[in-house]
Coordinates of N, CA and C in Angstrom, one line a residue:
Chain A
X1 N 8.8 -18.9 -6.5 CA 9.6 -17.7 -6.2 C 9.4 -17.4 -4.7
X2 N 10.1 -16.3 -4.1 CA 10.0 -16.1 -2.9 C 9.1 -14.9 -2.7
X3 N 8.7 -14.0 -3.4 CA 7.7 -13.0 -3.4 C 6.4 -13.8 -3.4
X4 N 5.5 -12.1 -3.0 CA 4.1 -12.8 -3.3 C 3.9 -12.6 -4.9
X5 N 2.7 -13.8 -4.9 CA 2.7 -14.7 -6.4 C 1.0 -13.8 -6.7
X6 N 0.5 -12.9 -7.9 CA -1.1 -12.9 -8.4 C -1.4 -13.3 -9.4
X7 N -1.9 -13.7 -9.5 CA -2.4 -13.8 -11.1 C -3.9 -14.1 -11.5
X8 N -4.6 -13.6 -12.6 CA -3.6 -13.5 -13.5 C -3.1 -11.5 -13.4
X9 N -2.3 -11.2 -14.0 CA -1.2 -9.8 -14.0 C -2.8 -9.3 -14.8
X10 N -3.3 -9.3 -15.7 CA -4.1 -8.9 -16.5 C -5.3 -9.5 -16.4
X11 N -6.4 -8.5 -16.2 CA -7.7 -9.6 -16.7 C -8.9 -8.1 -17.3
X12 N -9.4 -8.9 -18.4 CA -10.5 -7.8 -18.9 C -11.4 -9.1 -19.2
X13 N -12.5 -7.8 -18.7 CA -13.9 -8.7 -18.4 C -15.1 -7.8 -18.7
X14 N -16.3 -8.2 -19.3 CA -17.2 -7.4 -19.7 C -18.3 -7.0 -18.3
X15 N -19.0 -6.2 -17.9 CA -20.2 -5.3 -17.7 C -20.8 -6.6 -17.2
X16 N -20.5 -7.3 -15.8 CA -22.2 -8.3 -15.4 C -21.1 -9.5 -15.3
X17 N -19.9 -9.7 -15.5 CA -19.3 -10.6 -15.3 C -18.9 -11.1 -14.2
X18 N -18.6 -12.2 -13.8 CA -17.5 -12.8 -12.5 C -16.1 -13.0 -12.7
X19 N -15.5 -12.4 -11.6 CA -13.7 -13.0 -11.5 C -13.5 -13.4 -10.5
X20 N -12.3 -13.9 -11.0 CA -11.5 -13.9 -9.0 C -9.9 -13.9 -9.5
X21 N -9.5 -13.3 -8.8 CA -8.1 -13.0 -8.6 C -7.4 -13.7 -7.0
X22 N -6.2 -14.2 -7.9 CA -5.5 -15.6 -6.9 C -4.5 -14.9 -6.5
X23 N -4.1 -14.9 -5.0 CA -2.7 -14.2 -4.2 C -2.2 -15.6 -3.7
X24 N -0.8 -16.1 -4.1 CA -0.2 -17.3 -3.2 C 1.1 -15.9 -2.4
X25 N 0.6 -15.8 -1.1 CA 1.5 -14.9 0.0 C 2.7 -15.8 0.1
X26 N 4.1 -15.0 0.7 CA 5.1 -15.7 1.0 C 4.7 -16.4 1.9
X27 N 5.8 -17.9 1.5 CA 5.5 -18.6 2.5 C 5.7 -18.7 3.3
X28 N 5.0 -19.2 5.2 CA 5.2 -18.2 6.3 C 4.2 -17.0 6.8
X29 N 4.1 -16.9 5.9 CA 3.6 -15.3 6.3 C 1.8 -15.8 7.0
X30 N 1.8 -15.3 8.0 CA 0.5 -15.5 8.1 C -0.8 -14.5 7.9
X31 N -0.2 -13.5 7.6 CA -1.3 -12.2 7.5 C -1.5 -12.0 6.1
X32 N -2.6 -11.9 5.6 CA -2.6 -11.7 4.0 C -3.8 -10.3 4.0
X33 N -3.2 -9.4 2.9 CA -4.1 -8.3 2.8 C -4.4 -8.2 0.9
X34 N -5.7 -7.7 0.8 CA -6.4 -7.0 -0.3 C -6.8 -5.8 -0.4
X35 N -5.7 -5.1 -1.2 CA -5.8 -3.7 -1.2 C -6.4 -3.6 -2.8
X36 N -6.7 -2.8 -2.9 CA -7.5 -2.1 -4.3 C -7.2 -0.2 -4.8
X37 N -5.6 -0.5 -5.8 CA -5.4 0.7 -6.3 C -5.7 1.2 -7.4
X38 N -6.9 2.8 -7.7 CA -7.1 3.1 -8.6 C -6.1 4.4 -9.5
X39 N -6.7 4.6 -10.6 CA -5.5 5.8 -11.1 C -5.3 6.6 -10.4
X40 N -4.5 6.7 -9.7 CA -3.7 8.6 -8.8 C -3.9 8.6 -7.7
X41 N -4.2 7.4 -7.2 CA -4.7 7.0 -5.7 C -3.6 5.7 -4.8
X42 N -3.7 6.4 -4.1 CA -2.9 5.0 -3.2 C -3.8 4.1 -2.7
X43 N -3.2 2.7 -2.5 CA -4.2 1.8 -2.2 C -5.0 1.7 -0.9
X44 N -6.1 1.3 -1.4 CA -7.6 1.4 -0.6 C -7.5 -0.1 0.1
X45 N -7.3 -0.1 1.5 CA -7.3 -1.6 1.9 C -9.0 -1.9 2.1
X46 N -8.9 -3.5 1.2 CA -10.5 -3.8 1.0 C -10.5 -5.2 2.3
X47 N -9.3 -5.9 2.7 CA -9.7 -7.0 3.8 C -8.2 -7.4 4.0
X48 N -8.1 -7.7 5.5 CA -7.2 -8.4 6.2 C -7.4 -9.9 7.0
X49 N -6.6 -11.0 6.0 CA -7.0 -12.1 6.9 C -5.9 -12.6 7.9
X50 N -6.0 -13.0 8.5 CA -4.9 -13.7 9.8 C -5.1 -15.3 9.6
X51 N -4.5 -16.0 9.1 CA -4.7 -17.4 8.8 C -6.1 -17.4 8.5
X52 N -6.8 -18.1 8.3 CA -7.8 -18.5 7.5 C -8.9 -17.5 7.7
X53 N -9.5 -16.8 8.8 CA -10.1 -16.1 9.0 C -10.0 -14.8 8.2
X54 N -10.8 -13.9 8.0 CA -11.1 -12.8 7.9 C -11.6 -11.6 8.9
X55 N -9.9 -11.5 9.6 CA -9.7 -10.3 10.8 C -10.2 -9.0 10.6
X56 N -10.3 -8.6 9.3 CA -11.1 -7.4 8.7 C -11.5 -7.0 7.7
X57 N -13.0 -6.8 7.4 CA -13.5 -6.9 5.9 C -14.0 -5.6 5.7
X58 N -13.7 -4.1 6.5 CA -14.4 -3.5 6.6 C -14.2 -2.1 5.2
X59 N -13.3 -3.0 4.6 CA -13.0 -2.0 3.2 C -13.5 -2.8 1.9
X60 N -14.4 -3.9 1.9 CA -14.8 -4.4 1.2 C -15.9 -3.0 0.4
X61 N -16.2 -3.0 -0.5 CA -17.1 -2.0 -1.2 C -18.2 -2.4 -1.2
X62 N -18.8 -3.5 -1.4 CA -20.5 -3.8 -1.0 C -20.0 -5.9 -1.2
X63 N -21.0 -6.3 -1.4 CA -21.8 -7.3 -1.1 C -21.6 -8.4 -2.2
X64 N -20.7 -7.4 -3.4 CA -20.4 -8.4 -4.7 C -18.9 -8.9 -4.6
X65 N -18.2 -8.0 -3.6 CA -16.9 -8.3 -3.6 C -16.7 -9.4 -2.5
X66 N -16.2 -10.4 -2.4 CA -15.2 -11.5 -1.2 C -14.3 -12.3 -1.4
X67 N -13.6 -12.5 -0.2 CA -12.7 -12.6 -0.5 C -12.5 -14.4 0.3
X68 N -11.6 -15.0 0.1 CA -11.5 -16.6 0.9 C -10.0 -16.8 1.4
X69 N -9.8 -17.5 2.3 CA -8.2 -18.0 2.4 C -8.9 -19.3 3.0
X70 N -9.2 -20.8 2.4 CA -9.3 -21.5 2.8 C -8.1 -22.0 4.0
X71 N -7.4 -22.2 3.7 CA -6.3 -23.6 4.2 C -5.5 -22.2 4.7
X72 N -5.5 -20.9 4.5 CA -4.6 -20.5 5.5 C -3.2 -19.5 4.6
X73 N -3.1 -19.9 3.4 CA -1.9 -19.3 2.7 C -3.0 -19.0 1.1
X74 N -3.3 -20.0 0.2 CA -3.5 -18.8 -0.8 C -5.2 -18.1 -0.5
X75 N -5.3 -16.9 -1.5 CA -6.8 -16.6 -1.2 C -6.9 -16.0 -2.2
X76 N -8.0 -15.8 -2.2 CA -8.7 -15.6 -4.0 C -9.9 -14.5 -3.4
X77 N -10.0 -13.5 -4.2 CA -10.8 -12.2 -4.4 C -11.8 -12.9 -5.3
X78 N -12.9 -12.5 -4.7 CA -14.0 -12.5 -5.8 C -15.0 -11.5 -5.8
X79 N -14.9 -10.7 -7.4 CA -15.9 -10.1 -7.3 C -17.3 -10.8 -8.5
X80 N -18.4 -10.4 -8.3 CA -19.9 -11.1 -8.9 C -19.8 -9.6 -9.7
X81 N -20.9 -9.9 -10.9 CA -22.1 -8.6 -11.3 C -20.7 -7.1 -11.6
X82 N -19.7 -7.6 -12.2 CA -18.6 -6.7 -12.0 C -19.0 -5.3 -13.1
X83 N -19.1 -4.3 -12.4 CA -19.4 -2.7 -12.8 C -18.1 -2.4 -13.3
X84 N -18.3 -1.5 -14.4 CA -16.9 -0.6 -15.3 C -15.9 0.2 -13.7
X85 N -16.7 0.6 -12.8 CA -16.1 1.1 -11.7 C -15.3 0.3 -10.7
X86 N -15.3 -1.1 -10.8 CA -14.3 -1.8 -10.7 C -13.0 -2.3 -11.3
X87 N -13.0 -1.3 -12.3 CA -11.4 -1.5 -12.7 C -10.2 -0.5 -12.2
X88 N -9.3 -1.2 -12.0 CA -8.6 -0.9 -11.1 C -7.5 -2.0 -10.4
X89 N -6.4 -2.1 -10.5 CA -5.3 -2.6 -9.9 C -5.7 -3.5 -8.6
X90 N -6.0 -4.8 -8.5 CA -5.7 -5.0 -7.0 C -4.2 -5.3 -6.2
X91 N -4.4 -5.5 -5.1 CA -3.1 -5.7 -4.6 C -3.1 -6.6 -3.7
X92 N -1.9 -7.4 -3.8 CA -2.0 -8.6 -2.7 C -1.2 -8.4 -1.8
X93 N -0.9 -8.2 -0.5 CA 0.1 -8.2 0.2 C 0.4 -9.2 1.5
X94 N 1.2 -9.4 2.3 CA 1.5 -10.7 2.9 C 2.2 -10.1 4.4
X95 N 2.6 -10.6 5.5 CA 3.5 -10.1 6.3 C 3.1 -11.1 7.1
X96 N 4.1 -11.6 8.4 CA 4.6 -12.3 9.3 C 3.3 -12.2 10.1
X97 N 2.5 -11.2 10.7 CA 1.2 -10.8 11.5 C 1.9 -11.7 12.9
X98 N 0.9 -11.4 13.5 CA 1.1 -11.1 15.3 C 1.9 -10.7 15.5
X99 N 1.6 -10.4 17.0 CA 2.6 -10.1 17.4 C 2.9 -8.4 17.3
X100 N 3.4 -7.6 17.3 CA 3.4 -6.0 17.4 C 3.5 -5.3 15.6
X101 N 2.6 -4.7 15.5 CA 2.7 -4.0 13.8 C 3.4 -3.7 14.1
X102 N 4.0 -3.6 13.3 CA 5.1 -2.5 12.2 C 4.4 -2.2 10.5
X103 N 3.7 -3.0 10.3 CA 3.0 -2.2 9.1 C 3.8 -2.3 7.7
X104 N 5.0 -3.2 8.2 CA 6.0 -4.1 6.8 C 5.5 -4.6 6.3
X105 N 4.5 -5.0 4.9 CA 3.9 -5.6 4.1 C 4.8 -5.9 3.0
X106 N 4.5 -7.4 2.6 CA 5.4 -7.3 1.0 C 4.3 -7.5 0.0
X107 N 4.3 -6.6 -1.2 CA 3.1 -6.7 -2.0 C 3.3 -7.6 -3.1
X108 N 2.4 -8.1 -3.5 CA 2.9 -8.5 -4.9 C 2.3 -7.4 -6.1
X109 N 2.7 -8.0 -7.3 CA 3.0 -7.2 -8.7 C 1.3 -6.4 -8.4
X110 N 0.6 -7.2 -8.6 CA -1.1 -6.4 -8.8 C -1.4 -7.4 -10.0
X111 N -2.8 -7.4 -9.9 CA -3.5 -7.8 -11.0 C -4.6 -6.8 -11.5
X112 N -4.4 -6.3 -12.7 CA -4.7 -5.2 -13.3 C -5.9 -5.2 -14.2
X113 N -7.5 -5.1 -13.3 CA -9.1 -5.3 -13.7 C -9.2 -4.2 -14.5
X114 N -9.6 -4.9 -15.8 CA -10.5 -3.6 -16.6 C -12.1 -4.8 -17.0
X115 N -12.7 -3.2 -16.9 CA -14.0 -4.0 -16.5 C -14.8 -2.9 -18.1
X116 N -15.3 -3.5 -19.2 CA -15.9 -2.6 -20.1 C -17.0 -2.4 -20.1
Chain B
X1 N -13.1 10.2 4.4 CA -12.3 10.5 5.1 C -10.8 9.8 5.0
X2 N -9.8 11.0 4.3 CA -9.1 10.4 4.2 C -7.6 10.7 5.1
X3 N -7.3 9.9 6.1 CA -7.0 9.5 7.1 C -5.5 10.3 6.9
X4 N -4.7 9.7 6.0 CA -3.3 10.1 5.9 C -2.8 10.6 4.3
X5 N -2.5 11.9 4.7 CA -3.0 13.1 3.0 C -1.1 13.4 2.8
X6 N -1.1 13.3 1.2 CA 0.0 13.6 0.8 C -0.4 14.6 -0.3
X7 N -0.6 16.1 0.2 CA -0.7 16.9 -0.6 C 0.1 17.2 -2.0
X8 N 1.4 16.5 -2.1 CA 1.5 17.3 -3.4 C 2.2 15.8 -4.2
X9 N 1.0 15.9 -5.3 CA 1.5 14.7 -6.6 C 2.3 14.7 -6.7
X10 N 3.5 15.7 -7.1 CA 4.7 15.4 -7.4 C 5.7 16.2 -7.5
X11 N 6.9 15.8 -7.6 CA 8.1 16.4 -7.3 C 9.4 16.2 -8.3
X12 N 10.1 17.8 -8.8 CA 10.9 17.0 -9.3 C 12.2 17.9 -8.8
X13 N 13.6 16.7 -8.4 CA 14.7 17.4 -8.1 C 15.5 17.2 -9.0
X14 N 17.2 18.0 -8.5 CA 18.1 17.6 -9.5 C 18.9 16.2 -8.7
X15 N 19.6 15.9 -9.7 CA 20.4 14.7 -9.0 C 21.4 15.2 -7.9
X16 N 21.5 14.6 -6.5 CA 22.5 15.4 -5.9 C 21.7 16.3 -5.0
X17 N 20.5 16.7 -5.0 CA 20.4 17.7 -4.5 C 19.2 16.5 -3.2
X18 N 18.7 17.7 -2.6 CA 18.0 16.8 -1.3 C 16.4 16.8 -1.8
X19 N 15.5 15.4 -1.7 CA 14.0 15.7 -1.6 C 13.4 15.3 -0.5
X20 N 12.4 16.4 -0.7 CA 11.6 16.2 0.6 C 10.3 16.1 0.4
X21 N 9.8 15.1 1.0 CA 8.7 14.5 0.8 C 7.9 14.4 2.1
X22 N 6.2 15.3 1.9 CA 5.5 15.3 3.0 C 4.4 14.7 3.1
X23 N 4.0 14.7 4.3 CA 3.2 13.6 5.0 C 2.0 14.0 6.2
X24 N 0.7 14.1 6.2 CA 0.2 14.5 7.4 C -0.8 13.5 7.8
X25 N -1.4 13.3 8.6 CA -2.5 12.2 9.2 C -2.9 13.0 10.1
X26 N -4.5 12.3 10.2 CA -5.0 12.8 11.5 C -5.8 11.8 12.5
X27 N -5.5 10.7 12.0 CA -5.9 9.7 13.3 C -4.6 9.4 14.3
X28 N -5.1 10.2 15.6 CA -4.2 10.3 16.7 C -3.9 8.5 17.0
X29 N -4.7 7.6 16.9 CA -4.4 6.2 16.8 C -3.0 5.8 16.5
X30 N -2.5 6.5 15.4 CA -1.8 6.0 14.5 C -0.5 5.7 15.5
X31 N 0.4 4.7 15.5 CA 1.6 5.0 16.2 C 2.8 4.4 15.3
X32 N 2.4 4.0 14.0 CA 3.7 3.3 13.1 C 3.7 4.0 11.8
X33 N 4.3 4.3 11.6 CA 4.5 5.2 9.9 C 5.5 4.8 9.1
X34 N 5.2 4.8 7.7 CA 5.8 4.1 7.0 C 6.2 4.5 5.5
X35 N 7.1 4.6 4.7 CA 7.0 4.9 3.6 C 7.6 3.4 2.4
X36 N 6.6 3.9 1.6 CA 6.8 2.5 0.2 C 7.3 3.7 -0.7
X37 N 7.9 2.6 -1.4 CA 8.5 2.9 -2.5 C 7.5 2.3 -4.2
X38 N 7.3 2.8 -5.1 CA 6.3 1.9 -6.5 C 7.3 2.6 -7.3
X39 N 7.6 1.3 -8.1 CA 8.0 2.1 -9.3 C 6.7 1.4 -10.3
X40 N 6.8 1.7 -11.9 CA 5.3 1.1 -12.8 C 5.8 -0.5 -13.0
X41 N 4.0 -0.8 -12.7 CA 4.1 -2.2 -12.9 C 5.1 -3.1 -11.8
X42 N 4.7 -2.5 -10.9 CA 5.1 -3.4 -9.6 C 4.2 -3.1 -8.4
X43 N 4.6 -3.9 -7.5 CA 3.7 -3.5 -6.5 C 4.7 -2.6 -5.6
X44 N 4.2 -1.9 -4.5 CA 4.9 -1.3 -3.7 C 5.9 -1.5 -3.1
X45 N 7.3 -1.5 -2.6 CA 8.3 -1.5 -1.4 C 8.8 -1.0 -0.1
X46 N 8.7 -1.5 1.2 CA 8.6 -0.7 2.3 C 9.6 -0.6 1.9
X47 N 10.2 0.9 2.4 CA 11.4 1.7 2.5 C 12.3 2.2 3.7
X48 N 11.1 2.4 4.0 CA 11.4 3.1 5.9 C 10.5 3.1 7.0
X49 N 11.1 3.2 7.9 CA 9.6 3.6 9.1 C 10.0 4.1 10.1
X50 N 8.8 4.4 11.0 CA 9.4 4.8 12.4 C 8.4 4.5 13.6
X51 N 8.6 5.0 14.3 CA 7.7 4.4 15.8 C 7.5 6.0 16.1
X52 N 6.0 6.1 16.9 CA 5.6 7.1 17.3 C 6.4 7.6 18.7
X53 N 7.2 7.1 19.3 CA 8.0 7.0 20.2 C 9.7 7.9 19.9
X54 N 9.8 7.7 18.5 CA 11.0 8.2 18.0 C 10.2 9.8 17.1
X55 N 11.0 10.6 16.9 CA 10.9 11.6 16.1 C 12.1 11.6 14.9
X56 N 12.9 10.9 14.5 CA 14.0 10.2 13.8 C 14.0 8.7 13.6
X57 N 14.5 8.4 12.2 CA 14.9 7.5 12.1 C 15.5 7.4 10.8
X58 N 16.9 6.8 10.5 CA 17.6 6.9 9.2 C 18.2 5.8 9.0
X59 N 18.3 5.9 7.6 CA 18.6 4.3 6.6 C 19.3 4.9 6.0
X60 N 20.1 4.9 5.9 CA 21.7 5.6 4.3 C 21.2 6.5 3.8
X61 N 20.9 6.8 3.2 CA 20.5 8.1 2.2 C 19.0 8.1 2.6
X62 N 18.5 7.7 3.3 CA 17.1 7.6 4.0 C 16.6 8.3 4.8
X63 N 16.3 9.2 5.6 CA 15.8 10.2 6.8 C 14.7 10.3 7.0
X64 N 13.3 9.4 7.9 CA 12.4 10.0 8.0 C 12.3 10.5 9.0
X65 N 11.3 11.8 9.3 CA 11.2 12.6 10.5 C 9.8 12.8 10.7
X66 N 9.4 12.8 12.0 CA 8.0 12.6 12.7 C 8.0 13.6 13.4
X67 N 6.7 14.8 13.3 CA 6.3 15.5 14.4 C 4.8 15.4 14.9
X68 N 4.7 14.6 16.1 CA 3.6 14.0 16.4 C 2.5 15.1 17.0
X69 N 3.1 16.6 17.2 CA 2.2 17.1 17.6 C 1.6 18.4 16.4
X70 N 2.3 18.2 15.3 CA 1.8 18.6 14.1 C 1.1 17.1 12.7
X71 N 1.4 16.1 13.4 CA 0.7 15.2 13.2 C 1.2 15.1 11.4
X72 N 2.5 15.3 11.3 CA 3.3 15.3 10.5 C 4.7 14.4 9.9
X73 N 5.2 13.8 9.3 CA 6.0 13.3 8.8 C 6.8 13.5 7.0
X74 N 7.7 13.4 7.0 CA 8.7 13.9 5.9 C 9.9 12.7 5.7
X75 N 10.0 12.6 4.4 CA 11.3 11.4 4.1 C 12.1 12.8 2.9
X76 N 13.5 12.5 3.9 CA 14.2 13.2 3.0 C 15.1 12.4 2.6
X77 N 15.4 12.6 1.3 CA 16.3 11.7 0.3 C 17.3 12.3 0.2
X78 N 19.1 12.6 0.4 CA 20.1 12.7 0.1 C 21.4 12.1 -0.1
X79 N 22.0 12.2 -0.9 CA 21.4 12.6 -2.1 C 20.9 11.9 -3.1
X80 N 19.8 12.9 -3.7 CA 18.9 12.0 -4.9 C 19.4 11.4 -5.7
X81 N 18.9 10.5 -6.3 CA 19.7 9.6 -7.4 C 19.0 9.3 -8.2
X82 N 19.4 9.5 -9.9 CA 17.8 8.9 -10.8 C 17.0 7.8 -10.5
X83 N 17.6 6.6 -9.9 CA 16.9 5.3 -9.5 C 16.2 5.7 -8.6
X84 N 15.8 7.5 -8.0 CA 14.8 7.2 -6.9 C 13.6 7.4 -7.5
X85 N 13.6 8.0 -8.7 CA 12.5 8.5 -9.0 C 11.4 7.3 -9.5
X86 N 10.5 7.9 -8.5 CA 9.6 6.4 -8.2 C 7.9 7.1 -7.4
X87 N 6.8 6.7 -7.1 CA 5.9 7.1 -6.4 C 6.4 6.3 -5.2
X88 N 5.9 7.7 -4.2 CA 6.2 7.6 -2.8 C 5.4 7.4 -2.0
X89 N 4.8 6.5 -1.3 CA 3.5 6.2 -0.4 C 3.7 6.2 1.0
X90 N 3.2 7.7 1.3 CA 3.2 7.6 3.2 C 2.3 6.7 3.9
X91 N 2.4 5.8 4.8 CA 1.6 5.3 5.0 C 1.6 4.9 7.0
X92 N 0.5 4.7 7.5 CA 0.4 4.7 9.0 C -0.5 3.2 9.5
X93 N -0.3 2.6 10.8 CA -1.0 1.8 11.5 C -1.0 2.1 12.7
X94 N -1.8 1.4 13.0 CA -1.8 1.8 14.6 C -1.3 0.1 15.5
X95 N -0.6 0.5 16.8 CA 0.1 -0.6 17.2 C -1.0 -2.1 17.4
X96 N -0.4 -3.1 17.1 CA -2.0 -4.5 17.6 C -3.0 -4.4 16.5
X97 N -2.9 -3.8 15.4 CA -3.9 -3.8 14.7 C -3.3 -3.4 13.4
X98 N -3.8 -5.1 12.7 CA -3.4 -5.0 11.0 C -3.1 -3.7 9.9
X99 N -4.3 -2.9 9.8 CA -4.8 -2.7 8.9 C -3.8 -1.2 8.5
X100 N -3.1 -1.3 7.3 CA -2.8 -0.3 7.1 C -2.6 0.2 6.3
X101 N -3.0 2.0 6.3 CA -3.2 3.1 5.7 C -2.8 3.9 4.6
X102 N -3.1 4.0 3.5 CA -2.2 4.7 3.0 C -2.5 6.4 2.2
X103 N -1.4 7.5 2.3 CA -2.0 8.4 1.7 C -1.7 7.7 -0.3
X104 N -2.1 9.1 -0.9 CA -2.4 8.9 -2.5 C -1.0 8.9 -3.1
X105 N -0.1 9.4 -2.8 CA 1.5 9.2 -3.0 C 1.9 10.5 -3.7
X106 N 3.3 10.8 -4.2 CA 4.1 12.1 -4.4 C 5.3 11.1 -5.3
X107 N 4.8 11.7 -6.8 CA 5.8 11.1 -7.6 C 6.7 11.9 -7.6
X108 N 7.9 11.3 -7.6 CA 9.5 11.9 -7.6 C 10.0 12.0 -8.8
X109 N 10.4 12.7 -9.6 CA 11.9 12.5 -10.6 C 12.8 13.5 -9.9
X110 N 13.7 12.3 -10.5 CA 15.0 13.1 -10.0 C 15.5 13.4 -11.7
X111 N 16.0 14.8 -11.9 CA 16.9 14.7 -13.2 C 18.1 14.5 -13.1
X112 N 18.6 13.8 -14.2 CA 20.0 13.8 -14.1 C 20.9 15.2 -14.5

């Protein structure tokens, strides 16, 4: 498809577990973002990468959460030791990057963490 | 601290009639502003924006308006339509730099 791609849409996971949630960004795009939305809240940006790097991680929440873009387009969230307080919607978003913001992101669906 | 505040959860108009939807920030940084659109079980859609440079900017039934020295912004919808009724997310960046903002949003119904 031509949107951004997450999956999986759903994941429930028990108290001490590991995940990772996969974003394939449109293709092109070279800026990839991980936001994190909870109930009643707009989303909390947790890292910005610019091709492969990690241009800003400074919304990451501690030390269990990271995130990868190997090769540049897909990237995978991982959190370790996952707490009931990490559930909550992530979000993947994508955009063209360099060059002058405009702050146009295309999101994908979300992948929706419940953590018991 | 949160950066870009959308005081009121929600909103409901009649169809036809005008909504207005507000917006404040307080990081003087900020020079791009932006509003998404969510309906459930999707992710967000940019809707509109503007440049700190403009005090105006409009898209068809779209209006947003910027006042940079009340450090304020507003999308007015006319006229409303049931398909608007959706969560509204104000959102800001600053120029040269990714990372961007968002307040907690202002759900809309519109009634028919």
């Amino acid at each position: 498809g031509a949107g951004v791609s997450q999956t999986p849409s759903n994941k429930v996971t028990e108290k001490g577990k590991y995940v990772e949630l996969r974003c394939d960004p449109i293709s092109g795009h070279t800026a990839l973002y991980w936001y994190r939305q909870s109930l009643g809240q707009g989303p909390e940006f947790l890292i910005y990468f610019q091709g492969t790097g990690a241009a800003d991680d400074s919304g990451l929440p501690n030390d269990r959460f990271f995130a990868v873009r190997p090769e540049g387009s897909v990237s995978t969230l991982k959190i370790q030791r996952t707490e009931r307080g990490d559930s909550a919607v992530y979000l993947c978003a994508s955009s063209f990057g360099g060059g002058a913001n405009t702050g146009e992101l295309f999101f994908g669906e979300g992948s929706r963490l419940t953590v018991l | 601290d949160q950066q870009v505040k959308q005081n009121s959860p929600s909103l409901s108009v009649q169809e036809g009639r005008i909504s207005i939807l507000n917006c404040d920030y307080t990081n003087s940084m900020f020079d791009y502003f932006l509003w998404y659109k969510k309906y459930p079980a999707e992710g967000p859609t940019f809707l509109i924006s503007i440049s700190s440079i403009k005090d105006k900017n409009e898209d068809g039934r779209f209006t947003v308006f910027l006042n940079k020295s009340a450090k304020h912004l507003s999308l007015h919808i006319v006229p409303s339509q049931p398909g608007d009724s959706a969560v509204y997310f104000c959102a800001a960046t600053s120029g040269g730099y990714q990372k961007v903002t968002f307040g907690t949003g202002t759900k809309l119904q519109v009634i028919p």
